[in-house]
PDB file of C-alpha atoms and ligand atoms in Angstrom:
ATOM      1  CA  MET A   1     205.428 -14.050  12.589  1.00 84.00           C
ATOM      2  CA  ASN A   2     207.023 -13.699   9.621  1.00 90.00           C
ATOM      3  CA  PHE A   3     209.882 -10.880   9.080  1.00 97.00           C
ATOM      4  CA  GLN A   4     212.399 -10.546   5.748  1.00 98.00           C
ATOM      5  CA  PHE A   5     215.059  -8.584   8.179  1.00 98.00           C
ATOM      6  CA  LEU A   6     213.758 -10.370  12.098  1.00 98.00           C
ATOM      7  CA  LYS A   7     214.501 -13.548  13.147  1.00 98.00           C
ATOM      8  CA  LEU A   8     212.181 -13.895  16.641  1.00 98.00           C
ATOM      9  CA  GLU A   9     212.455 -16.977  18.542  1.00 98.00           C
ATOM     10  CA  THR A  10     209.392 -17.448  21.554  1.00 98.00           C
ATOM     11  CA  GLU A  11     210.359 -20.743  22.238  1.00 97.00           C
ATOM     12  CA  GLY A  12     210.418 -20.333  26.385  1.00 97.00           C
ATOM     13  CA  ARG A  13     210.206 -17.427  28.317  1.00 97.00           C
ATOM     14  CA  VAL A  14     212.599 -15.607  27.474  1.00 98.00           C
ATOM     15  CA  TRP A  15     212.640 -15.068  23.537  1.00 98.00           C
ATOM     16  CA  THR A  16     215.523 -13.784  21.250  1.00 98.00           C
ATOM     17  CA  LEU A  17     215.521 -11.622  18.587  1.00 98.00           C
ATOM     18  CA  THR A  18     218.183 -11.167  15.995  1.00 98.00           C
ATOM     19  CA  LEU A  19     218.300  -8.313  13.549  1.00 98.00           C
ATOM     20  CA  ASN A  20     218.936 -10.542   9.992  1.00 98.00           C
ATOM     21  CA  ARG A  21     220.650  -8.348   7.521  1.00 98.00           C
ATOM     22  CA  PRO A  22     223.875  -9.609   7.454  1.00 98.00           C
ATOM     23  CA  ASP A  23     224.871  -8.533   3.907  1.00 97.00           C
ATOM     24  CA  ALA A  24     224.716  -4.920   4.960  1.00 98.00           C
ATOM     25  CA  LEU A  25     226.063  -5.831   8.599  1.00 98.00           C
ATOM     26  CA  ASN A  26     222.298  -5.298   9.738  1.00 98.00           C
ATOM     27  CA  ALA A  27     222.650  -1.888   9.428  1.00 98.00           C
ATOM     28  CA  LEU A  28     219.112  -0.306   9.671  1.00 97.00           C
ATOM     29  CA  ASN A  29     216.726   0.424   6.835  1.00 95.00           C
ATOM     30  CA  ALA A  30     212.948   1.721   6.692  1.00 93.00           C
ATOM     31  CA  ALA A  31     211.700  -1.415   6.532  1.00 95.00           C
ATOM     32  CA  LEU A  32     214.062  -3.392   8.961  1.00 96.00           C
ATOM     33  CA  LEU A  33     212.967  -0.421  11.916  1.00 96.00           C
ATOM     34  CA  ASN A  34     208.946  -1.167  10.663  1.00 95.00           C
ATOM     35  CA  GLU A  35     209.421  -4.956  11.240  1.00 97.00           C
ATOM     36  CA  LEU A  36     211.386  -4.550  14.720  1.00 98.00           C
ATOM     37  CA  GLY A  37     208.382  -1.914  15.737  1.00 97.00           C
ATOM     38  CA  GLU A  38     205.916  -5.231  14.953  1.00 97.00           C
ATOM     39  CA  ALA A  39     207.757  -7.617  17.188  1.00 98.00           C
ATOM     40  CA  LEU A  40     208.653  -5.174  20.112  1.00 98.00           C
ATOM     41  CA  THR A  41     204.132  -4.521  19.701  1.00 98.00           C
ATOM     42  CA  PHE A  42     204.218  -8.792  19.799  1.00 98.00           C
ATOM     43  CA  VAL A  43     206.938  -8.881  22.651  1.00 98.00           C
ATOM     44  CA  GLU A  44     204.750  -6.419  24.659  1.00 98.00           C
ATOM     45  CA  LYS A  45     201.643  -8.409  23.804  1.00 98.00           C
ATOM     46  CA  SER A  46     203.425 -11.160  24.960  1.00 98.00           C
ATOM     47  CA  PHE A  47     203.633 -10.268  28.989  1.00 98.00           C
ATOM     48  CA  PRO A  48     203.836 -12.016  31.450  1.00 97.00           C
ATOM     49  CA  LYS A  49     201.981 -15.487  29.753  1.00 96.00           C
ATOM     50  CA  GLN A  50     204.729 -16.206  26.908  1.00 98.00           C
ATOM     51  CA  CYS A  51     207.105 -13.592  27.559  1.00 98.00           C
ATOM     52  CA  LEU A  52     209.866 -12.764  30.262  1.00 98.00           C
ATOM     53  CA  GLY A  53     212.372 -11.695  29.356  1.00 98.00           C
ATOM     54  CA  LEU A  54     214.321 -10.562  25.178  1.00 98.00           C
ATOM     55  CA  VAL A  55     217.592 -11.216  24.343  1.00 99.00           C
ATOM     56  CA  ILE A  56     218.505  -9.044  20.780  1.00 99.00           C
ATOM     57  CA  THR A  57     221.815  -9.011  18.752  1.00 98.00           C
ATOM     58  CA  GLY A  58     223.201  -9.490  15.495  1.00 98.00           C
ATOM     59  CA  GLN A  59     223.175 -12.153  12.695  1.00 98.00           C
ATOM     60  CA  GLY A  60     226.608 -13.111  12.134  1.00 98.00           C
ATOM     61  CA  GLU A  61     229.675 -12.565  13.665  1.00 96.00           C
ATOM     62  CA  LYS A  62     230.765  -9.740  12.512  1.00 98.00           C
ATOM     63  CA  SER A  63     228.607  -7.167  13.856  1.00 98.00           C
ATOM     64  CA  PHE A  64     225.520  -5.938  15.935  1.00 98.00           C
ATOM     65  CA  VAL A  65     224.402  -3.368  13.552  1.00 98.00           C
ATOM     66  CA  ALA A  66     226.806  -1.097  12.153  1.00 98.00           C
ATOM     67  CA  GLY A  67     224.104   1.741  12.363  1.00 97.00           C
ATOM     68  CA  ALA A  68     221.351   3.043  10.691  1.00 96.00           C
ATOM     69  CA  ASP A  69     221.335   2.193   6.711  1.00 96.00           C
ATOM     70  CA  ILE A  70     223.850   5.175   5.201  1.00 95.00           C
ATOM     71  CA  LYS A  71     222.733   4.017   1.314  1.00 96.00           C
ATOM     72  CA  GLU A  72     219.066   4.857   2.053  1.00 94.00           C
ATOM     73  CA  MET A  73     219.230   7.379   4.397  1.00 92.00           C
ATOM     74  CA  ARG A  74     221.709   9.955   1.713  1.00 92.00           C
ATOM     75  CA  GLY A  75     218.273   9.454  -0.660  1.00 93.00           C
ATOM     76  CA  LEU A  76     216.292  11.422   2.112  1.00 92.00           C
ATOM     77  CA  ASN A  77     214.843  14.691   1.703  1.00 94.00           C
ATOM     78  CA  PRO A  78     215.123  16.597   5.271  1.00 93.00           C
ATOM     79  CA  ILE A  79     210.923  15.774   5.404  1.00 94.00           C
ATOM     80  CA  GLU A  80     211.835  12.196   5.085  1.00 92.00           C
ATOM     81  CA  ALA A  81     214.699  12.350   7.537  1.00 89.00           C
ATOM     82  CA  GLU A  82     212.586  13.900  10.235  1.00 90.00           C
ATOM     83  CA  THR A  83     209.902  11.013   9.375  1.00 90.00           C
ATOM     84  CA  PHE A  84     213.476   8.375   9.490  1.00 89.00           C
ATOM     85  CA  ALA A  85     214.337   9.569  12.948  1.00 87.00           C
ATOM     86  CA  ARG A  86     210.902   9.621  14.657  1.00 90.00           C
ATOM     87  CA  ARG A  87     210.668   6.693  13.420  1.00 92.00           C
ATOM     88  CA  GLY A  88     214.307   5.129  15.234  1.00 92.00           C
ATOM     89  CA  GLN A  89     213.583   6.653  18.113  1.00 92.00           C
ATOM     90  CA  SER A  90     209.456   5.409  18.539  1.00 95.00           C
ATOM     91  CA  VAL A  91     210.747   2.409  18.026  1.00 97.00           C
ATOM     92  CA  PHE A  92     213.985   3.098  20.242  1.00 97.00           C
ATOM     93  CA  ARG A  93     211.688   4.469  23.195  1.00 96.00           C
ATOM     94  CA  GLN A  94     209.118   0.526  22.634  1.00 97.00           C
ATOM     95  CA  ILE A  95     212.007  -1.056  23.509  1.00 98.00           C
ATOM     96  CA  GLU A  96     212.857   1.061  27.135  1.00 96.00           C
ATOM     97  CA  LYS A  97     209.157   0.764  28.276  1.00 97.00           C
ATOM     98  CA  LEU A  98     209.124  -3.309  26.946  1.00 98.00           C
ATOM     99  CA  PRO A  99     207.350  -4.586  30.239  1.00 98.00           C
ATOM    100  CA  VAL A 100     210.566  -6.980  29.399  1.00 98.00           C
ATOM    101  CA  PRO A 101     213.944  -6.120  30.790  1.00 98.00           C
ATOM    102  CA  VAL A 102     215.815  -6.433  27.057  1.00 98.00           C
ATOM    103  CA  ILE A 103     219.314  -7.251  26.403  1.00 99.00           C
ATOM    104  CA  ALA A 104     221.772  -6.139  23.909  1.00 99.00           C
ATOM    105  CA  ALA A 105     223.844  -8.990  23.305  1.00 99.00           C
ATOM    106  CA  VAL A 106     226.572  -7.045  21.287  1.00 98.00           C
ATOM    107  CA  ASN A 107     228.034  -9.439  19.092  1.00 98.00           C
ATOM    108  CA  GLY A 108     230.314  -7.009  16.828  1.00 98.00           C
ATOM    109  CA  PHE A 109     229.945  -3.851  15.816  1.00 98.00           C
ATOM    110  CA  ALA A 110     227.728  -1.686  17.101  1.00 98.00           C
ATOM    111  CA  LEU A 111     227.534   1.832  15.293  1.00 98.00           C
ATOM    112  CA  GLY A 112     225.852   5.166  15.332  1.00 98.00           C
ATOM    113  CA  GLY A 113     222.047   4.160  15.131  1.00 97.00           C
ATOM    114  CA  GLY A 114     223.774   0.062  16.359  1.00 98.00           C
ATOM    115  CA  LEU A 115     225.148   1.856  19.213  1.00 98.00           C
ATOM    116  CA  GLU A 116     221.743   3.805  20.279  1.00 97.00           C
ATOM    117  CA  LEU A 117     219.211   0.415  19.644  1.00 98.00           C
ATOM    118  CA  ALA A 118     221.702  -1.155  21.889  1.00 98.00           C
ATOM    119  CA  LEU A 119     221.630   1.626  24.544  1.00 98.00           C
ATOM    120  CA  ALA A 120     217.738   1.838  24.285  1.00 98.00           C
ATOM    121  CA  CYS A 121     217.738  -1.678  25.846  1.00 98.00           C
ATOM    122  CA  ASP A 122     218.090  -1.720  29.732  1.00 98.00           C
ATOM    123  CA  PHE A 123     221.606  -3.253  29.704  1.00 98.00           C
ATOM    124  CA  ILE A 124     224.624  -4.181  27.245  1.00 98.00           C
ATOM    125  CA  TYR A 125     226.612  -7.882  26.835  1.00 99.00           C
ATOM    126  CA  ALA A 126     229.047  -6.944  24.777  1.00 98.00           C
ATOM    127  CA  SER A 127     231.491 -10.322  22.623  1.00 98.00           C
ATOM    128  CA  ASP A 128     235.422  -9.671  22.830  1.00 98.00           C
ATOM    129  CA  ASN A 129     235.158  -8.640  19.497  1.00 98.00           C
ATOM    130  CA  ALA A 130     232.762  -5.731  19.415  1.00 98.00           C
ATOM    131  CA  ARG A 131     233.437  -2.293  18.822  1.00 98.00           C
ATOM    132  CA  MET A 132     230.725   0.498  19.571  1.00 98.00           C
ATOM    133  CA  GLY A 133     231.264   4.197  18.455  1.00 98.00           C
ATOM    134  CA  LEU A 134     229.329   6.877  17.062  1.00 98.00           C
ATOM    135  CA  PRO A 135     230.629   7.996  13.818  1.00 98.00           C
ATOM    136  CA  GLU A 136     228.143   9.953  12.680  1.00 97.00           C
ATOM    137  CA  VAL A 137     230.148  13.397  12.791  1.00 98.00           C
ATOM    138  CA  SER A 138     232.421  11.697   9.978  1.00 97.00           C
ATOM    139  CA  LEU A 139     229.429  11.233   7.889  1.00 95.00           C
ATOM    140  CA  GLY A 140     228.173  15.307   8.362  1.00 95.00           C
ATOM    141  CA  LEU A 141     225.355  13.838  10.818  1.00 93.00           C
ATOM    142  CA  ILE A 142     224.660  13.272  14.881  1.00 95.00           C
ATOM    143  CA  PRO A 143     222.839  10.621  16.150  1.00 94.00           C
ATOM    144  CA  GLY A 144     220.057  10.438  15.343  1.00 90.00           C
ATOM    145  CA  PHE A 145     218.049   7.681  17.662  1.00 93.00           C
ATOM    146  CA  GLY A 146     218.856   8.509  20.564  1.00 93.00           C
ATOM    147  CA  GLY A 147     222.473   9.205  20.818  1.00 95.00           C
ATOM    148  CA  THR A 148     223.284  12.516  22.443  1.00 95.00           C
ATOM    149  CA  VAL A 149     220.332  11.797  24.581  1.00 95.00           C
ATOM    150  CA  ARG A 150     221.354   8.341  25.733  1.00 96.00           C
ATOM    151  CA  LEU A 151     224.816   7.683  25.576  1.00 98.00           C
ATOM    152  CA  ALA A 152     225.607  10.559  28.386  1.00 97.00           C
ATOM    153  CA  ARG A 153     223.268   9.557  30.730  1.00 95.00           C
ATOM    154  CA  THR A 154     225.189   5.913  30.454  1.00 97.00           C
ATOM    155  CA  ILE A 155     228.825   7.239  31.024  1.00 98.00           C
ATOM    156  CA  GLY A 156     228.540  10.587  32.108  1.00 97.00           C
ATOM    157  CA  LEU A 157     228.351  13.847  29.823  1.00 97.00           C
ATOM    158  CA  ASN A 158     232.113  14.330  29.234  1.00 98.00           C
ATOM    159  CA  GLN A 159     233.205  10.519  28.205  1.00 98.00           C
ATOM    160  CA  ALA A 160     230.021  10.468  26.183  1.00 98.00           C
ATOM    161  CA  ARG A 161     231.203  14.095  24.610  1.00 98.00           C
ATOM    162  CA  GLU A 162     234.327  12.541  23.579  1.00 98.00           C
ATOM    163  CA  LEU A 163     233.088   9.943  21.560  1.00 98.00           C
ATOM    164  CA  ILE A 164     230.903  11.780  19.674  1.00 98.00           C
ATOM    165  CA  PHE A 165     232.691  14.581  18.827  1.00 98.00           C
ATOM    166  CA  THR A 166     235.823  12.129  17.567  1.00 98.00           C
ATOM    167  CA  GLY A 167     233.531   9.615  16.143  1.00 98.00           C
ATOM    168  CA  ASP A 168     235.931   7.262  17.875  1.00 98.00           C
ATOM    169  CA  MET A 169     234.961   3.656  18.086  1.00 98.00           C
ATOM    170  CA  ILE A 170     236.018   1.682  21.049  1.00 98.00           C
ATOM    171  CA  LYS A 171     236.836  -2.276  21.825  1.00 98.00           C
ATOM    172  CA  ALA A 172     234.672  -4.734  24.749  1.00 98.00           C
ATOM    173  CA  ASP A 173     237.056  -3.808  27.241  1.00 98.00           C
ATOM    174  CA  GLN A 174     236.806   0.030  27.011  1.00 98.00           C
ATOM    175  CA  ALA A 175     232.988  -0.270  26.724  1.00 98.00           C
ATOM    176  CA  LEU A 176     233.497  -2.022  29.847  1.00 98.00           C
ATOM    177  CA  ALA A 177     235.404   0.341  31.583  1.00 98.00           C
ATOM    178  CA  LEU A 178     233.029   3.501  30.809  1.00 98.00           C
ATOM    179  CA  GLY A 179     229.741   1.281  31.940  1.00 98.00           C
ATOM    180  CA  LEU A 180     228.071   0.525  28.638  1.00 98.00           C
ATOM    181  CA  ALA A 181     229.373  -3.202  28.502  1.00 98.00           C
ATOM    182  CA  ASN A 182     227.793  -4.552  31.738  1.00 98.00           C
ATOM    183  CA  LYS A 183     229.496  -8.210  30.556  1.00 98.00           C
ATOM    184  CA  VAL A 184     232.504  -9.021  28.083  1.00 98.00           C
ATOM    185  CA  LEU A 185     232.375 -12.265  26.864  1.00 98.00           C
ATOM    186  CA  PRO A 186     233.628 -14.785  24.178  1.00 98.00           C
ATOM    187  CA  GLN A 187     231.577 -14.633  21.110  1.00 97.00           C
ATOM    188  CA  ALA A 188     230.183 -18.188  21.472  1.00 98.00           C
ATOM    189  CA  GLU A 189     228.785 -17.487  24.943  1.00 98.00           C
ATOM    190  CA  LEU A 190     227.396 -14.588  24.537  1.00 98.00           C
ATOM    191  CA  VAL A 191     223.569 -15.115  23.802  1.00 98.00           C
ATOM    192  CA  ALA A 192     223.855 -18.219  26.002  1.00 98.00           C
ATOM    193  CA  ALA A 193     224.667 -15.742  29.087  1.00 98.00           C
ATOM    194  CA  ALA A 194     222.259 -12.654  28.385  1.00 98.00           C
ATOM    195  CA  LYS A 195     219.310 -15.311  28.073  1.00 98.00           C
ATOM    196  CA  LYS A 196     220.984 -17.444  31.410  1.00 98.00           C
ATOM    197  CA  THR A 197     220.770 -13.310  32.957  1.00 98.00           C
ATOM    198  CA  LEU A 198     217.156 -13.437  32.308  1.00 98.00           C
ATOM    199  CA  GLU A 199     216.607 -16.621  32.939  1.00 98.00           C
ATOM    200  CA  THR A 200     217.475 -15.631  36.549  1.00 98.00           C
ATOM    201  CA  ILE A 201     215.225 -12.685  36.214  1.00 98.00           C
ATOM    202  CA  ALA A 202     211.966 -14.476  35.131  1.00 98.00           C
ATOM    203  CA  THR A 203     212.151 -16.676  38.379  1.00 97.00           C
ATOM    204  CA  ARG A 204     210.821 -13.433  40.060  1.00 97.00           C
ATOM    205  CA  GLY A 205     207.850 -11.355  40.249  1.00 98.00           C
ATOM    206  CA  PRO A 206     207.615 -10.799  36.860  1.00 98.00           C
ATOM    207  CA  LEU A 207     205.040  -7.362  37.907  1.00 98.00           C
ATOM    208  CA  ALA A 208     207.354  -6.410  40.328  1.00 98.00           C
ATOM    209  CA  VAL A 209     210.047  -6.787  37.368  1.00 98.00           C
ATOM    210  CA  GLN A 210     208.263  -5.077  35.191  1.00 98.00           C
ATOM    211  CA  SER A 211     207.386  -2.528  38.069  1.00 98.00           C
ATOM    212  CA  SER A 212     211.327  -1.387  38.913  1.00 98.00           C
ATOM    213  CA  LYS A 213     211.774  -0.995  35.169  1.00 97.00           C
ATOM    214  CA  LYS A 214     209.433   1.312  34.628  1.00 97.00           C
ATOM    215  CA  ALA A 215     209.776   3.593  37.895  1.00 97.00           C
ATOM    216  CA  ALA A 216     213.381   3.470  37.187  1.00 96.00           C
ATOM    217  CA  LEU A 217     213.435   4.747  34.203  1.00 95.00           C
ATOM    218  CA  GLU A 218     210.535   7.112  35.199  1.00 95.00           C
ATOM    219  CA  ALA A 219     212.579   8.632  38.604  1.00 95.00           C
ATOM    220  CA  TYR A 220     215.958   9.146  36.852  1.00 92.00           C
ATOM    221  CA  ASP A 221     214.324  11.794  34.715  1.00 89.00           C
ATOM    222  CA  GLN A 222     213.148  13.543  38.146  1.00 95.00           C
ATOM    223  CA  ASP A 223     214.207  15.241  40.989  1.00 97.00           C
ATOM    224  CA  VAL A 224     214.956  12.992  43.927  1.00 97.00           C
ATOM    225  CA  ASP A 225     211.620  13.888  46.152  1.00 97.00           C
ATOM    226  CA  LEU A 226     209.280  13.122  42.785  1.00 96.00           C
ATOM    227  CA  GLY A 227     211.616  10.315  42.252  1.00 97.00           C
ATOM    228  CA  LEU A 228     211.339   8.619  45.797  1.00 97.00           C
ATOM    229  CA  LYS A 229     207.733   9.173  45.190  1.00 97.00           C
ATOM    230  CA  THR A 230     207.446   7.548  41.774  1.00 96.00           C
ATOM    231  CA  GLU A 231     208.693   4.772  43.487  1.00 96.00           C
ATOM    232  CA  SER A 232     206.226   4.842  46.380  1.00 97.00           C
ATOM    233  CA  ASN A 233     203.487   4.417  44.213  1.00 97.00           C
ATOM    234  CA  ALA A 234     205.302   1.813  42.240  1.00 97.00           C
ATOM    235  CA  PHE A 235     205.752  -0.001  45.842  1.00 97.00           C
ATOM    236  CA  ALA A 236     202.028   0.627  46.814  1.00 98.00           C
ATOM    237  CA  ASN A 237     200.733  -0.724  43.351  1.00 97.00           C
ATOM    238  CA  LEU A 238     202.080  -4.219  44.272  1.00 98.00           C
ATOM    239  CA  PHE A 239     199.841  -4.702  47.069  1.00 97.00           C
ATOM    240  CA  THR A 240     197.100  -4.771  44.818  1.00 97.00           C
ATOM    241  CA  THR A 241     198.914  -8.434  43.381  1.00 98.00           C
ATOM    242  CA  ARG A 242     198.525 -12.124  43.619  1.00 97.00           C
ATOM    243  CA  ASP A 243     202.494 -11.839  43.121  1.00 97.00           C
ATOM    244  CA  MET A 244     202.684  -9.902  45.889  1.00 98.00           C
ATOM    245  CA  ASN A 245     200.679 -12.320  48.186  1.00 97.00           C
ATOM    246  CA  GLU A 246     202.521 -15.030  46.753  1.00 97.00           C
ATOM    247  CA  GLY A 247     206.360 -13.941  47.035  1.00 98.00           C
ATOM    248  CA  THR A 248     205.972 -13.172  50.776  1.00 98.00           C
ATOM    249  CA  ALA A 249     204.080 -16.402  51.669  1.00 98.00           C
ATOM    250  CA  ALA A 250     206.621 -18.421  49.886  1.00 98.00           C
ATOM    251  CA  PHE A 251     209.232 -16.626  52.222  1.00 97.00           C
ATOM    252  CA  VAL A 252     206.956 -17.192  55.107  1.00 98.00           C
ATOM    253  CA  GLU A 253     206.611 -20.822  54.135  1.00 98.00           C
ATOM    254  CA  LYS A 254     209.757 -21.109  53.727  1.00 98.00           C
ATOM    255  CA  ARG A 255     208.860 -22.222  50.330  1.00 97.00           C
ATOM    256  CA  LYS A 256     209.995 -21.094  46.474  1.00 96.00           C
ATOM    257  CA  ALA A 257     206.674 -19.052  45.339  1.00 97.00           C
ATOM    258  CA  ALA A 258     205.120 -19.756  42.242  1.00 96.00           C
ATOM    259  CA  PHE A 259     204.603 -15.969  40.358  1.00 97.00           C
ATOM    260  CA  THR A 260     201.426 -15.736  37.976  1.00 96.00           C
ATOM    261  CA  GLY A 261     201.944 -12.553  37.014  1.00 96.00           C
ATOM    262  CA  GLU A 262     198.671 -11.843  38.076  1.00 96.00           C
TER     263      GLU A 262
HETATM  264  N1  LIG B 301     224.783   1.373   5.750  1.00 97.92           N
HETATM  265  C1  LIG B 301     224.660   0.704   4.941  1.00 97.92           C
HETATM  266  N2  LIG B 301     225.742  -0.615   4.540  1.00 97.92           N
HETATM  267  C2  LIG B 301     226.150  -0.928   5.672  1.00 97.92           C
HETATM  268  C3  LIG B 301     226.871  -0.018   6.698  1.00 97.92           C
HETATM  269  C4  LIG B 301     226.094   1.185   6.923  1.00 97.92           C
HETATM  270  N3  LIG B 301     226.055   1.217   7.995  1.00 97.92           N
HETATM  271  N4  LIG B 301     227.655  -0.451   7.349  1.00 97.92           N
HETATM  272  C5  LIG B 301     228.408  -1.464   6.433  1.00 97.92           C
HETATM  273  N5  LIG B 301     227.621  -1.744   5.020  1.00 97.92           N
HETATM  274  C6  LIG B 301     227.239  -2.596   4.112  1.00 97.92           C
HETATM  275  C7  LIG B 301     228.863  -2.127   3.231  1.00 97.92           C
HETATM  276  O1  LIG B 301     228.558  -1.161   2.055  1.00 97.92           O
HETATM  277  C8  LIG B 301     228.653  -3.429   2.578  1.00 97.92           C
HETATM  278  O2  LIG B 301     228.494  -3.761   1.593  1.00 97.92           O
HETATM  279  P1  LIG B 301     228.821  -3.859   0.164  1.00 97.92           P
HETATM  280  O3  LIG B 301     230.005  -2.894  -0.377  1.00 97.92           O
HETATM  281  O4  LIG B 301     229.600  -4.884  -0.047  1.00 97.92           O
HETATM  282  O5  LIG B 301     227.001  -3.719  -0.533  1.00 97.92           O
HETATM  283  C9  LIG B 301     229.054  -4.824   3.727  1.00 97.92           C
HETATM  284  O6  LIG B 301     228.130  -3.402   4.401  1.00 97.92           O
HETATM  285  C10 LIG B 301     229.983  -5.039   4.639  1.00 97.92           C
HETATM  286  O7  LIG B 301     231.370  -3.805   5.101  1.00 97.92           O
HETATM  287  P2  LIG B 301     232.194  -3.545   4.411  1.00 97.92           P
HETATM  288  O8  LIG B 301     232.586  -3.919   3.550  1.00 97.92           O
HETATM  289  O9  LIG B 301     232.318  -1.657   4.682  1.00 97.92           O
HETATM  290  O10 LIG B 301     233.174  -4.317   5.955  1.00 97.92           O
HETATM  291  P3  LIG B 301     234.035  -4.176   6.554  1.00 97.92           P
HETATM  292  O11 LIG B 301     235.241  -5.201   7.554  1.00 97.92           O
HETATM  293  O12 LIG B 301     235.355  -3.415   5.506  1.00 97.92           O
HETATM  294  O13 LIG B 301     234.012  -2.180   7.697  1.00 97.92           O
HETATM  295  C11 LIG B 301     232.755  -1.327   9.878  1.00 97.92           C
HETATM  296  C12 LIG B 301     233.111  -2.480   8.313  1.00 97.92           C
HETATM  297  C13 LIG B 301     231.311  -1.770   9.902  1.00 97.92           C
HETATM  298  C14 LIG B 301     233.436  -0.711   9.774  1.00 97.92           C
HETATM  299  C15 LIG B 301     232.105  -0.183   7.857  1.00 97.92           C
HETATM  300  O14 LIG B 301     230.992  -0.917   6.812  1.00 97.92           O
HETATM  301  C16 LIG B 301     231.459   0.922   8.175  1.00 97.92           C
HETATM  302  O15 LIG B 301     232.368   1.555   8.557  1.00 97.92           O
HETATM  303  N6  LIG B 301     230.202   1.099   7.841  1.00 97.92           N
HETATM  304  C17 LIG B 301     229.552   2.108   8.402  1.00 97.92           C
HETATM  305  C18 LIG B 301     229.187   2.660   9.935  1.00 97.92           C
HETATM  306  C19 LIG B 301     228.919   3.958  10.491  1.00 97.92           C
HETATM  307  O16 LIG B 301     229.453   5.267   9.557  1.00 97.92           O
HETATM  308  N7  LIG B 301     227.608   3.204  10.877  1.00 97.92           N
HETATM  309  C20 LIG B 301     227.114   4.834  11.578  1.00 97.92           C
HETATM  310  C21 LIG B 301     226.324   5.527  10.548  1.00 97.92           C
HETATM  311  S1  LIG B 301     225.368   6.284  10.471  1.00 97.92           S
HETATM  312  C22 LIG B 301     219.231  10.714  12.026  1.00 97.92           C
HETATM  313  C23 LIG B 301     218.852   9.182  12.087  1.00 97.92           C
HETATM  314  C24 LIG B 301     219.739   7.858  12.518  1.00 97.92           C
HETATM  315  C25 LIG B 301     221.021   8.073  12.085  1.00 97.92           C
HETATM  316  C26 LIG B 301     220.799  10.492  11.750  1.00 97.92           C
HETATM  317  C27 LIG B 301     220.710  10.781  12.130  1.00 97.92           C
HETATM  318  N8  LIG B 301     218.252  11.664  11.486  1.00 97.92           N
HETATM  319  C28 LIG B 301     217.384  11.297  10.277  1.00 97.92           C
HETATM  320  C29 LIG B 301     218.645  13.045  11.548  1.00 97.92           C
HETATM  321  C30 LIG B 301     221.748   7.799  12.539  1.00 97.92           C
HETATM  322  C31 LIG B 301     222.778   7.569  11.635  1.00 97.92           C
HETATM  323  C32 LIG B 301     223.721   6.784  12.167  1.00 97.92           C
HETATM  324  O17 LIG B 301     224.056   4.940  12.130  1.00 97.92           O
END
């Protein structure tokens, strides 16, 4: 696929999507958001035969994504602003619902819409030079791509309120301490480490991984009883799959499972 602001590497079963607008620190303009939506739809359709995992990162050594494109955004009227926010929200929701696991490899600034993008991924690995924050209040705005919703879910309401109200940037070690990043790595090792984790996941049953991602997301919004029902339904559905037969047979026969995603 040819994009102006993205690079999609599709070799092997773990793919890498790089936001590629380094002159603007990979800030999200409307064209980039549209391309992101197209690329994600392609990833979705490529599961499970071609793609079993996705790394999202930013081009260059300085920035993952420095937020929504402030220069483009300031020219919007309130109706266009709502369309822009809804577009971003729906693309980020698409990430959250992808059938494959997604790691945000945060290689520098992840600010505003950039942190919101990372929060829509399944988890975050950060480089040691990463800086994360939601600086929207400094611009007279609030987070518009899900930051007020997802940050509190990841680090807790009070920690999220402090970051959102102050607009402060935090460093990688603070992000790790807050549980915002799962790992901190030297920049040169960041993408390889994310790929390695996804390669491990890719050896597991693809439908089981997909099902666990979906159940965990759905059950998060439900009370315990409904969440357990969601889980038991998902569990039961896997008993219709070839992969479940293969995985359990392989255990009994003391061999490695050969999953096919069926
Ligand atoms: N938008 C557009 N251009 C940006 C940008 C951004 N977010 N961030 C950086 N750039 C551009 C700079 O303008 C500069 O371009 P030139 O001037 O060279 O043409 C180039 O990238 C390099 O940036 P700097 O020269 O500023 O680099 P520094 O190392 O000095 O500083 C920085 C790096 C990341 C600290 C600084 O660039 C910065 O503070 N950037 C802005 C960070 C920020 O505030 N991000 C949050 C954006 S607001 C909503 C929808 C969405 C949102 C909100 C509401 N609704 C519609 C309701 C989301 C909002 C946001 O994400």
